[in-house]
Amino acid sequence: MARPKAIAVVSGGLDSVTLAHLLHAQGYQLHLLSFDYGQRHRKELFFAERCAQRLEAAFSLLDLRQLGQHFKGSALTDESVAVPDGHYAAANMAITVVPNRNAIMLAIAYGIAVAEEAEVVAFAAHAGDHFIYPDCRPAFIEAFGAMERLAVEGHGHPRLHLEAPFAHLKKEQIVSLGAALGVPFVETWSCYKGGEKHCGTCGTCNERKEAFQLAGIPDPTDYLQ
Amino acid sequence: MARPKAIAVVSGGLDSVTLAHLLHAQGYQLHLLSFDYGQRHRKELFFAERCAQRLEAAFSLLDLRQLGQHFKGSALTDESVAVPDGHYAAANMAITVVPNRNAIMLAIAYGIAVAEEAEVVAFAAHAGDHFIYPDCRPAFIEAFGAMERLAVEGHGHPRLHLEAPFAHLKKEQIVSLGAALGVPFVETWSCYKGGEKHCGTCGTCNERKEAFQLAGIPDPTDYLQ
């Protein structure tokens, strides 16, 4: 019998790479989707592709840069806006929101899932995202799944559904899980600044450092500071 | 006071061009979005842009052709699959479904609506679409709006919402409305075959002819047969 298929949105960050390893361990045949929306930290995409190679998964890099041009004013896509330092959960991180990013990426993932008769669309929203990204909250995840059941009814695999297995996990729990699954964390990227090394001072770098500390797992990341 | 802003998904077909004229008549400042997903009938996009010029609206053509390559097996995007002749509501039209098309286009429209502080995202699903397109049904429209309220909460215009004013209208009612609004129907495109003239035999051509007949409005379309 053919293995069931899963479409996973993978940025190349710690969370989504761990998600891909989790799905792989669960026996899914994987198709990883990454999105280039003009993000400053597009370096992460390299690690998404590496993850696909490692797991012998299909990989598609979808080019939404034209769309990114419409999202002026976000520090993630607008070169004229600086990435703020500080804590990930702080209000100043709101500037890093790309409007409606998850709905856009998940809708595209569902289109591909229907075309490829996949059973699962998965993404790696986690509990720490809820402070600043409304489209990472459990209520959004549930509403999105409900919308898609209606949108694709009668098409694709009858079991097609949305999974967000980290929706209620803190990042340190994802680090613990990733360590148990043998995820090579050094082949994941978090820093929003997208330089040669992780800066060590932006919101996501702080969140990454803290997660390894709280999980009691050695952090293999080479930070600038 | 600045006019409220609306983002409308406009294909260049009769329904969506009438939608744009309706929103314009209601006083909205318009941004029309068209999508090139590799559809065979991309000729329609020319009429979307003409509509924007006529209404002095902003116009964006979003290139999703890379995505269209993933949608093999649909007659709308796959050159090797013939567009079926017959009635629009018939089962053989299901082959023209591009999976999850409306969710993808509307999610992108919402992202732009947040960035531009628009109050409305609008699209032209109508009652005749319900037979074959699950993502045109009122239940989908309601679920999509509910999902987006959660996805963008705290971002964009507080009044941002989804409108589908034709969701319960038959196509002949849209023709009547368009005539009342002065829509130049000859500058709209329906035929899925996308040739020099409307073929007059495919599902959408039959639907178009019938709508003018039922509305009692002269059909200005130059059909091949």
JSON list of C-alpha atoms in Angstrom, two decimals, chain B residues 13-200:
[
{"chain": "B", "resi": 13, "resn": "GLY", "atom": "CA", "xyz": [-15.67, 37.78, -16.85]},
{"chain": "B", "resi": 14, "resn": "LEU", "atom": "CA", "xyz": [-19.19, 39.11, -16.92]},
{"chain": "B", "resi": 15, "resn": "ASP", "atom": "CA", "xyz": [-19.84, 38.51, -13.21]},
{"chain": "B", "resi": 16, "resn": "SER", "atom": "CA", "xyz": [-16.70, 40.03, -11.76]},
{"chain": "B", "resi": 17, "resn": "VAL", "atom": "CA", "xyz": [-16.71, 43.05, -14.09]},
{"chain": "B", "resi": 18, "resn": "THR", "atom": "CA", "xyz": [-20.30, 43.72, -13.01]},
{"chain": "B", "resi": 19, "resn": "LEU", "atom": "CA", "xyz": [-19.13, 43.38, -9.39]},
{"chain": "B", "resi": 20, "resn": "ALA", "atom": "CA", "xyz": [-16.47, 46.03, -9.97]},
{"chain": "B", "resi": 21, "resn": "HIS", "atom": "CA", "xyz": [-19.06, 48.38, -11.48]},
{"chain": "B", "resi": 22, "resn": "LEU", "atom": "CA", "xyz": [-21.37, 47.75, -8.51]},
{"chain": "B", "resi": 23, "resn": "LEU", "atom": "CA", "xyz": [-18.65, 48.58, -5.97]},
{"chain": "B", "resi": 24, "resn": "HIS", "atom": "CA", "xyz": [-17.69, 51.66, -7.98]},
{"chain": "B", "resi": 25, "resn": "ALA", "atom": "CA", "xyz": [-21.31, 52.82, -8.01]},
{"chain": "B", "resi": 26, "resn": "GLN", "atom": "CA", "xyz": [-21.39, 52.33, -4.23]},
{"chain": "B", "resi": 27, "resn": "GLY", "atom": "CA", "xyz": [-18.58, 54.85, -3.86]},
{"chain": "B", "resi": 28, "resn": "TYR", "atom": "CA", "xyz": [-15.67, 52.55, -3.06]},
{"chain": "B", "resi": 29, "resn": "GLN", "atom": "CA", "xyz": [-12.14, 53.37, -4.04]},
{"chain": "B", "resi": 30, "resn": "LEU", "atom": "CA", "xyz": [-11.19, 50.19, -5.91]},
{"chain": "B", "resi": 31, "resn": "HIS", "atom": "CA", "xyz": [-8.17, 47.95, -6.24]},
{"chain": "B", "resi": 32, "resn": "LEU", "atom": "CA", "xyz": [-8.87, 45.15, -8.72]},
{"chain": "B", "resi": 33, "resn": "LEU", "atom": "CA", "xyz": [-6.85, 41.95, -8.45]},
{"chain": "B", "resi": 34, "resn": "SER", "atom": "CA", "xyz": [-6.50, 39.50, -11.31]},
{"chain": "B", "resi": 35, "resn": "PHE", "atom": "CA", "xyz": [-4.69, 36.18, -11.21]},
{"chain": "B", "resi": 36, "resn": "ASP", "atom": "CA", "xyz": [-2.72, 34.52, -13.95]},
{"chain": "B", "resi": 37, "resn": "TYR", "atom": "CA", "xyz": [-2.59, 30.87, -12.93]},
{"chain": "B", "resi": 38, "resn": "GLY", "atom": "CA", "xyz": [-1.82, 29.64, -16.42]},
{"chain": "B", "resi": 39, "resn": "GLN", "atom": "CA", "xyz": [-5.46, 29.49, -17.45]},
{"chain": "B", "resi": 40, "resn": "ARG", "atom": "CA", "xyz": [-6.06, 28.74, -21.09]},
{"chain": "B", "resi": 41, "resn": "HIS", "atom": "CA", "xyz": [-8.52, 31.63, -21.23]},
{"chain": "B", "resi": 42, "resn": "ARG", "atom": "CA", "xyz": [-6.06, 34.23, -19.98]},
{"chain": "B", "resi": 43, "resn": "LYS", "atom": "CA", "xyz": [-7.60, 36.55, -22.55]},
{"chain": "B", "resi": 44, "resn": "GLU", "atom": "CA", "xyz": [-10.05, 37.40, -19.77]},
{"chain": "B", "resi": 45, "resn": "LEU", "atom": "CA", "xyz": [-7.25, 39.23, -17.94]},
{"chain": "B", "resi": 46, "resn": "PHE", "atom": "CA", "xyz": [-7.14, 41.88, -20.67]},
{"chain": "B", "resi": 47, "resn": "PHE", "atom": "CA", "xyz": [-10.76, 42.73, -19.91]},
{"chain": "B", "resi": 48, "resn": "ALA", "atom": "CA", "xyz": [-10.05, 42.92, -16.19]},
{"chain": "B", "resi": 49, "resn": "GLU", "atom": "CA", "xyz": [-7.40, 45.54, -16.84]},
{"chain": "B", "resi": 50, "resn": "ARG", "atom": "CA", "xyz": [-9.72, 47.43, -19.20]},
{"chain": "B", "resi": 51, "resn": "CYS", "atom": "CA", "xyz": [-12.32, 47.45, -16.44]},
{"chain": "B", "resi": 52, "resn": "ALA", "atom": "CA", "xyz": [-9.80, 48.96, -14.02]},
{"chain": "B", "resi": 53, "resn": "GLN", "atom": "CA", "xyz": [-8.90, 51.68, -16.52]},
{"chain": "B", "resi": 54, "resn": "ARG", "atom": "CA", "xyz": [-12.57, 52.46, -17.12]},
{"chain": "B", "resi": 55, "resn": "LEU", "atom": "CA", "xyz": [-13.29, 52.77, -13.39]},
{"chain": "B", "resi": 56, "resn": "GLU", "atom": "CA", "xyz": [-10.00, 54.55, -12.59]},
{"chain": "B", "resi": 57, "resn": "ALA", "atom": "CA", "xyz": [-9.18, 51.72, -10.21]},
{"chain": "B", "resi": 58, "resn": "ALA", "atom": "CA", "xyz": [-5.81, 50.37, -9.13]},
{"chain": "B", "resi": 59, "resn": "PHE", "atom": "CA", "xyz": [-5.01, 47.09, -10.88]},
{"chain": "B", "resi": 60, "resn": "SER", "atom": "CA", "xyz": [-2.67, 44.25, -9.96]},
{"chain": "B", "resi": 61, "resn": "LEU", "atom": "CA", "xyz": [-2.08, 41.15, -12.04]},
{"chain": "B", "resi": 62, "resn": "LEU", "atom": "CA", "xyz": [-0.68, 38.50, -9.74]},
{"chain": "B", "resi": 63, "resn": "ASP", "atom": "CA", "xyz": [1.38, 35.82, -11.39]},
{"chain": "B", "resi": 64, "resn": "LEU", "atom": "CA", "xyz": [0.57, 32.40, -9.97]},
{"chain": "B", "resi": 65, "resn": "ARG", "atom": "CA", "xyz": [1.67, 30.48, -13.05]},
{"chain": "B", "resi": 66, "resn": "GLN", "atom": "CA", "xyz": [4.27, 28.58, -11.05]},
{"chain": "B", "resi": 67, "resn": "LEU", "atom": "CA", "xyz": [1.42, 27.35, -8.87]},
{"chain": "B", "resi": 68, "resn": "GLY", "atom": "CA", "xyz": [-0.68, 26.45, -11.90]},
{"chain": "B", "resi": 69, "resn": "GLN", "atom": "CA", "xyz": [1.96, 23.94, -12.87]},
{"chain": "B", "resi": 70, "resn": "HIS", "atom": "CA", "xyz": [1.02, 21.94, -9.79]},
{"chain": "B", "resi": 71, "resn": "PHE", "atom": "CA", "xyz": [-2.59, 21.72, -10.92]},
{"chain": "B", "resi": 72, "resn": "LYS", "atom": "CA", "xyz": [-2.29, 19.10, -13.61]},
{"chain": "B", "resi": 73, "resn": "GLY", "atom": "CA", "xyz": [-5.48, 17.48, -14.75]},
{"chain": "B", "resi": 74, "resn": "SER", "atom": "CA", "xyz": [-7.66, 20.59, -14.85]},
{"chain": "B", "resi": 75, "resn": "ALA", "atom": "CA", "xyz": [-8.84, 21.59, -18.30]},
{"chain": "B", "resi": 76, "resn": "LEU", "atom": "CA", "xyz": [-8.34, 25.24, -17.31]},
{"chain": "B", "resi": 77, "resn": "THR", "atom": "CA", "xyz": [-4.60, 24.91, -16.84]},
{"chain": "B", "resi": 78, "resn": "ASP", "atom": "CA", "xyz": [-3.51, 21.67, -18.49]},
{"chain": "B", "resi": 79, "resn": "GLU", "atom": "CA", "xyz": [-3.12, 21.97, -22.27]},
{"chain": "B", "resi": 80, "resn": "SER", "atom": "CA", "xyz": [-3.47, 18.19, -22.66]},
{"chain": "B", "resi": 81, "resn": "VAL", "atom": "CA", "xyz": [-7.03, 18.19, -21.27]},
{"chain": "B", "resi": 82, "resn": "ALA", "atom": "CA", "xyz": [-9.77, 19.41, -23.61]},
{"chain": "B", "resi": 83, "resn": "VAL", "atom": "CA", "xyz": [-12.39, 21.91, -22.44]},
{"chain": "B", "resi": 84, "resn": "PRO", "atom": "CA", "xyz": [-15.71, 20.02, -22.52]},
{"chain": "B", "resi": 85, "resn": "ASP", "atom": "CA", "xyz": [-18.69, 21.31, -24.49]},
{"chain": "B", "resi": 86, "resn": "GLY", "atom": "CA", "xyz": [-22.16, 21.19, -22.97]},
{"chain": "B", "resi": 87, "resn": "HIS", "atom": "CA", "xyz": [-24.02, 22.82, -20.15]},
{"chain": "B", "resi": 88, "resn": "TYR", "atom": "CA", "xyz": [-22.19, 24.70, -17.42]},
{"chain": "B", "resi": 89, "resn": "ALA", "atom": "CA", "xyz": [-23.98, 22.87, -14.62]},
{"chain": "B", "resi": 90, "resn": "ALA", "atom": "CA", "xyz": [-23.24, 19.41, -15.99]},
{"chain": "B", "resi": 91, "resn": "ALA", "atom": "CA", "xyz": [-20.94, 16.96, -14.25]},
{"chain": "B", "resi": 92, "resn": "ASN", "atom": "CA", "xyz": [-18.35, 17.10, -17.01]},
{"chain": "B", "resi": 93, "resn": "MET", "atom": "CA", "xyz": [-17.60, 20.70, -16.08]},
{"chain": "B", "resi": 94, "resn": "ALA", "atom": "CA", "xyz": [-16.02, 19.48, -12.83]},
{"chain": "B", "resi": 95, "resn": "ILE", "atom": "CA", "xyz": [-12.86, 18.95, -14.85]},
{"chain": "B", "resi": 96, "resn": "THR", "atom": "CA", "xyz": [-12.56, 22.74, -15.07]},
{"chain": "B", "resi": 97, "resn": "VAL", "atom": "CA", "xyz": [-12.11, 23.10, -11.30]},
{"chain": "B", "resi": 98, "resn": "VAL", "atom": "CA", "xyz": [-8.77, 24.54, -10.22]},
{"chain": "B", "resi": 99, "resn": "PRO", "atom": "CA", "xyz": [-8.37, 23.16, -6.73]},
{"chain": "B", "resi": 100, "resn": "ASN", "atom": "CA", "xyz": [-8.97, 25.65, -3.94]},
{"chain": "B", "resi": 101, "resn": "ARG", "atom": "CA", "xyz": [-8.78, 28.58, -6.33]},
{"chain": "B", "resi": 102, "resn": "ASN", "atom": "CA", "xyz": [-11.11, 30.89, -4.44]},
{"chain": "B", "resi": 103, "resn": "ALA", "atom": "CA", "xyz": [-9.49, 30.33, -1.04]},
{"chain": "B", "resi": 104, "resn": "ILE", "atom": "CA", "xyz": [-6.08, 31.08, -2.57]},
{"chain": "B", "resi": 105, "resn": "MET", "atom": "CA", "xyz": [-7.20, 34.25, -4.36]},
{"chain": "B", "resi": 106, "resn": "LEU", "atom": "CA", "xyz": [-9.23, 35.52, -1.42]},
{"chain": "B", "resi": 107, "resn": "ALA", "atom": "CA", "xyz": [-6.43, 34.89, 1.10]},
{"chain": "B", "resi": 108, "resn": "ILE", "atom": "CA", "xyz": [-4.08, 36.95, -1.09]},
{"chain": "B", "resi": 109, "resn": "ALA", "atom": "CA", "xyz": [-6.75, 39.64, -1.44]},
{"chain": "B", "resi": 110, "resn": "TYR", "atom": "CA", "xyz": [-7.06, 39.79, 2.34]},
{"chain": "B", "resi": 111, "resn": "GLY", "atom": "CA", "xyz": [-3.30, 40.20, 2.73]},
{"chain": "B", "resi": 112, "resn": "ILE", "atom": "CA", "xyz": [-3.41, 43.18, 0.39]},
{"chain": "B", "resi": 113, "resn": "ALA", "atom": "CA", "xyz": [-6.55, 44.49, 2.09]},
{"chain": "B", "resi": 114, "resn": "VAL", "atom": "CA", "xyz": [-4.78, 44.49, 5.46]},
{"chain": "B", "resi": 115, "resn": "ALA", "atom": "CA", "xyz": [-1.72, 46.21, 4.00]},
{"chain": "B", "resi": 116, "resn": "GLU", "atom": "CA", "xyz": [-3.89, 48.87, 2.31]},
{"chain": "B", "resi": 117, "resn": "GLU", "atom": "CA", "xyz": [-6.43, 49.26, 5.12]},
{"chain": "B", "resi": 118, "resn": "ALA", "atom": "CA", "xyz": [-9.34, 48.36, 2.87]},
{"chain": "B", "resi": 119, "resn": "GLU", "atom": "CA", "xyz": [-12.78, 47.77, 4.37]},
{"chain": "B", "resi": 120, "resn": "VAL", "atom": "CA", "xyz": [-13.98, 45.20, 1.86]},
{"chain": "B", "resi": 121, "resn": "VAL", "atom": "CA", "xyz": [-12.72, 42.14, 0.03]},
{"chain": "B", "resi": 122, "resn": "ALA", "atom": "CA", "xyz": [-15.21, 41.18, -2.67]},
{"chain": "B", "resi": 123, "resn": "PHE", "atom": "CA", "xyz": [-15.63, 38.40, -5.21]},
{"chain": "B", "resi": 124, "resn": "ALA", "atom": "CA", "xyz": [-18.31, 37.43, -7.68]},
{"chain": "B", "resi": 125, "resn": "ALA", "atom": "CA", "xyz": [-19.38, 33.88, -6.81]},
{"chain": "B", "resi": 126, "resn": "HIS", "atom": "CA", "xyz": [-22.99, 33.40, -7.91]},
{"chain": "B", "resi": 127, "resn": "ALA", "atom": "CA", "xyz": [-25.75, 30.85, -7.41]},
{"chain": "B", "resi": 128, "resn": "GLY", "atom": "CA", "xyz": [-25.09, 29.14, -10.75]},
{"chain": "B", "resi": 129, "resn": "ASP", "atom": "CA", "xyz": [-21.57, 28.25, -9.62]},
{"chain": "B", "resi": 130, "resn": "HIS", "atom": "CA", "xyz": [-22.76, 26.15, -6.70]},
{"chain": "B", "resi": 131, "resn": "PHE", "atom": "CA", "xyz": [-23.36, 23.01, -8.72]},
{"chain": "B", "resi": 132, "resn": "ILE", "atom": "CA", "xyz": [-19.74, 22.36, -9.46]},
{"chain": "B", "resi": 133, "resn": "TYR", "atom": "CA", "xyz": [-17.56, 24.71, -7.43]},
{"chain": "B", "resi": 134, "resn": "PRO", "atom": "CA", "xyz": [-17.73, 23.96, -3.70]},
{"chain": "B", "resi": 135, "resn": "ASP", "atom": "CA", "xyz": [-15.80, 27.16, -3.01]},
{"chain": "B", "resi": 136, "resn": "CYS", "atom": "CA", "xyz": [-18.61, 29.33, -4.39]},
{"chain": "B", "resi": 137, "resn": "ARG", "atom": "CA", "xyz": [-21.31, 28.20, -1.95]},
{"chain": "B", "resi": 138, "resn": "PRO", "atom": "CA", "xyz": [-22.69, 30.51, 0.72]},
{"chain": "B", "resi": 139, "resn": "ALA", "atom": "CA", "xyz": [-21.43, 28.13, 3.44]},
{"chain": "B", "resi": 140, "resn": "PHE", "atom": "CA", "xyz": [-17.88, 28.48, 2.09]},
{"chain": "B", "resi": 141, "resn": "ILE", "atom": "CA", "xyz": [-18.20, 32.26, 1.88]},
{"chain": "B", "resi": 142, "resn": "GLU", "atom": "CA", "xyz": [-19.36, 32.45, 5.50]},
{"chain": "B", "resi": 143, "resn": "ALA", "atom": "CA", "xyz": [-16.61, 30.12, 6.70]},
{"chain": "B", "resi": 144, "resn": "PHE", "atom": "CA", "xyz": [-13.97, 32.06, 4.81]},
{"chain": "B", "resi": 145, "resn": "GLY", "atom": "CA", "xyz": [-15.07, 35.36, 6.31]},
{"chain": "B", "resi": 146, "resn": "ALA", "atom": "CA", "xyz": [-15.07, 33.83, 9.81]},
{"chain": "B", "resi": 147, "resn": "MET", "atom": "CA", "xyz": [-11.58, 32.40, 9.28]},
{"chain": "B", "resi": 148, "resn": "GLU", "atom": "CA", "xyz": [-10.24, 35.76, 8.12]},
{"chain": "B", "resi": 149, "resn": "ARG", "atom": "CA", "xyz": [-11.74, 37.66, 11.04]},
{"chain": "B", "resi": 150, "resn": "LEU", "atom": "CA", "xyz": [-9.55, 35.48, 13.25]},
{"chain": "B", "resi": 151, "resn": "ALA", "atom": "CA", "xyz": [-6.53, 35.56, 10.93]},
{"chain": "B", "resi": 152, "resn": "VAL", "atom": "CA", "xyz": [-6.21, 39.34, 10.76]},
{"chain": "B", "resi": 153, "resn": "GLU", "atom": "CA", "xyz": [-7.65, 40.33, 14.13]},
{"chain": "B", "resi": 154, "resn": "GLY", "atom": "CA", "xyz": [-5.95, 43.46, 15.35]},
{"chain": "B", "resi": 155, "resn": "HIS", "atom": "CA", "xyz": [-4.51, 44.25, 11.91]},
{"chain": "B", "resi": 156, "resn": "GLY", "atom": "CA", "xyz": [-5.78, 46.33, 9.03]},
{"chain": "B", "resi": 157, "resn": "HIS", "atom": "CA", "xyz": [-9.07, 48.18, 8.98]},
{"chain": "B", "resi": 158, "resn": "PRO", "atom": "CA", "xyz": [-11.39, 47.25, 11.85]},
{"chain": "B", "resi": 159, "resn": "ARG", "atom": "CA", "xyz": [-14.31, 46.99, 9.42]},
{"chain": "B", "resi": 160, "resn": "LEU", "atom": "CA", "xyz": [-12.56, 44.67, 6.97]},
{"chain": "B", "resi": 161, "resn": "HIS", "atom": "CA", "xyz": [-14.98, 41.99, 5.82]},
{"chain": "B", "resi": 162, "resn": "LEU", "atom": "CA", "xyz": [-15.84, 39.72, 2.90]},
{"chain": "B", "resi": 163, "resn": "GLU", "atom": "CA", "xyz": [-18.60, 40.56, 0.43]},
{"chain": "B", "resi": 164, "resn": "ALA", "atom": "CA", "xyz": [-20.08, 38.25, -2.18]},
{"chain": "B", "resi": 165, "resn": "PRO", "atom": "CA", "xyz": [-23.14, 40.19, -3.28]},
{"chain": "B", "resi": 166, "resn": "PHE", "atom": "CA", "xyz": [-24.03, 37.72, -6.05]},
{"chain": "B", "resi": 167, "resn": "ALA", "atom": "CA", "xyz": [-23.89, 34.60, -3.86]},
{"chain": "B", "resi": 168, "resn": "HIS", "atom": "CA", "xyz": [-27.66, 34.17, -4.11]},
{"chain": "B", "resi": 169, "resn": "LEU", "atom": "CA", "xyz": [-28.18, 35.62, -7.60]},
{"chain": "B", "resi": 170, "resn": "LYS", "atom": "CA", "xyz": [-28.66, 33.69, -10.81]},
{"chain": "B", "resi": 171, "resn": "LYS", "atom": "CA", "xyz": [-26.51, 34.79, -13.73]},
{"chain": "B", "resi": 172, "resn": "GLU", "atom": "CA", "xyz": [-29.45, 36.39, -15.53]},
{"chain": "B", "resi": 173, "resn": "GLN", "atom": "CA", "xyz": [-29.95, 38.64, -12.48]},
{"chain": "B", "resi": 174, "resn": "ILE", "atom": "CA", "xyz": [-26.31, 39.70, -12.74]},
{"chain": "B", "resi": 175, "resn": "VAL", "atom": "CA", "xyz": [-26.88, 40.54, -16.42]},
{"chain": "B", "resi": 176, "resn": "SER", "atom": "CA", "xyz": [-29.92, 42.64, -15.44]},
{"chain": "B", "resi": 177, "resn": "LEU", "atom": "CA", "xyz": [-27.94, 44.47, -12.77]},
{"chain": "B", "resi": 178, "resn": "GLY", "atom": "CA", "xyz": [-24.99, 44.99, -15.11]},
{"chain": "B", "resi": 179, "resn": "ALA", "atom": "CA", "xyz": [-27.27, 46.46, -17.76]},
{"chain": "B", "resi": 180, "resn": "ALA", "atom": "CA", "xyz": [-28.73, 48.86, -15.19]},
{"chain": "B", "resi": 181, "resn": "LEU", "atom": "CA", "xyz": [-25.20, 49.90, -14.16]},
{"chain": "B", "resi": 182, "resn": "GLY", "atom": "CA", "xyz": [-24.14, 50.44, -17.77]},
{"chain": "B", "resi": 183, "resn": "VAL", "atom": "CA", "xyz": [-21.56, 47.62, -17.86]},
{"chain": "B", "resi": 184, "resn": "PRO", "atom": "CA", "xyz": [-20.13, 47.30, -21.41]},
{"chain": "B", "resi": 185, "resn": "PHE", "atom": "CA", "xyz": [-20.68, 43.54, -21.65]},
{"chain": "B", "resi": 186, "resn": "VAL", "atom": "CA", "xyz": [-18.75, 43.37, -24.89]},
{"chain": "B", "resi": 187, "resn": "GLU", "atom": "CA", "xyz": [-15.69, 44.12, -22.76]},
{"chain": "B", "resi": 188, "resn": "THR", "atom": "CA", "xyz": [-16.05, 40.96, -20.67]},
{"chain": "B", "resi": 189, "resn": "TRP", "atom": "CA", "xyz": [-14.85, 37.46, -21.43]},
{"chain": "B", "resi": 190, "resn": "SER", "atom": "CA", "xyz": [-16.46, 34.11, -20.54]},
{"chain": "B", "resi": 191, "resn": "CYS", "atom": "CA", "xyz": [-15.24, 31.42, -22.96]},
{"chain": "B", "resi": 192, "resn": "TYR", "atom": "CA", "xyz": [-12.96, 28.85, -21.32]},
{"chain": "B", "resi": 193, "resn": "LYS", "atom": "CA", "xyz": [-11.35, 28.08, -24.67]},
{"chain": "B", "resi": 194, "resn": "GLY", "atom": "CA", "xyz": [-9.86, 31.55, -24.92]},
{"chain": "B", "resi": 195, "resn": "GLY", "atom": "CA", "xyz": [-9.86, 31.81, -28.71]},
{"chain": "B", "resi": 196, "resn": "GLU", "atom": "CA", "xyz": [-10.25, 34.87, -30.94]},
{"chain": "B", "resi": 197, "resn": "LYS", "atom": "CA", "xyz": [-14.02, 34.91, -30.38]},
{"chain": "B", "resi": 198, "resn": "HIS", "atom": "CA", "xyz": [-16.30, 33.27, -27.81]},
{"chain": "B", "resi": 199, "resn": "CYS", "atom": "CA", "xyz": [-16.73, 29.67, -29.06]},
{"chain": "B", "resi": 200, "resn": "GLY", "atom": "CA", "xyz": [-20.44, 29.60, -28.26]}
]
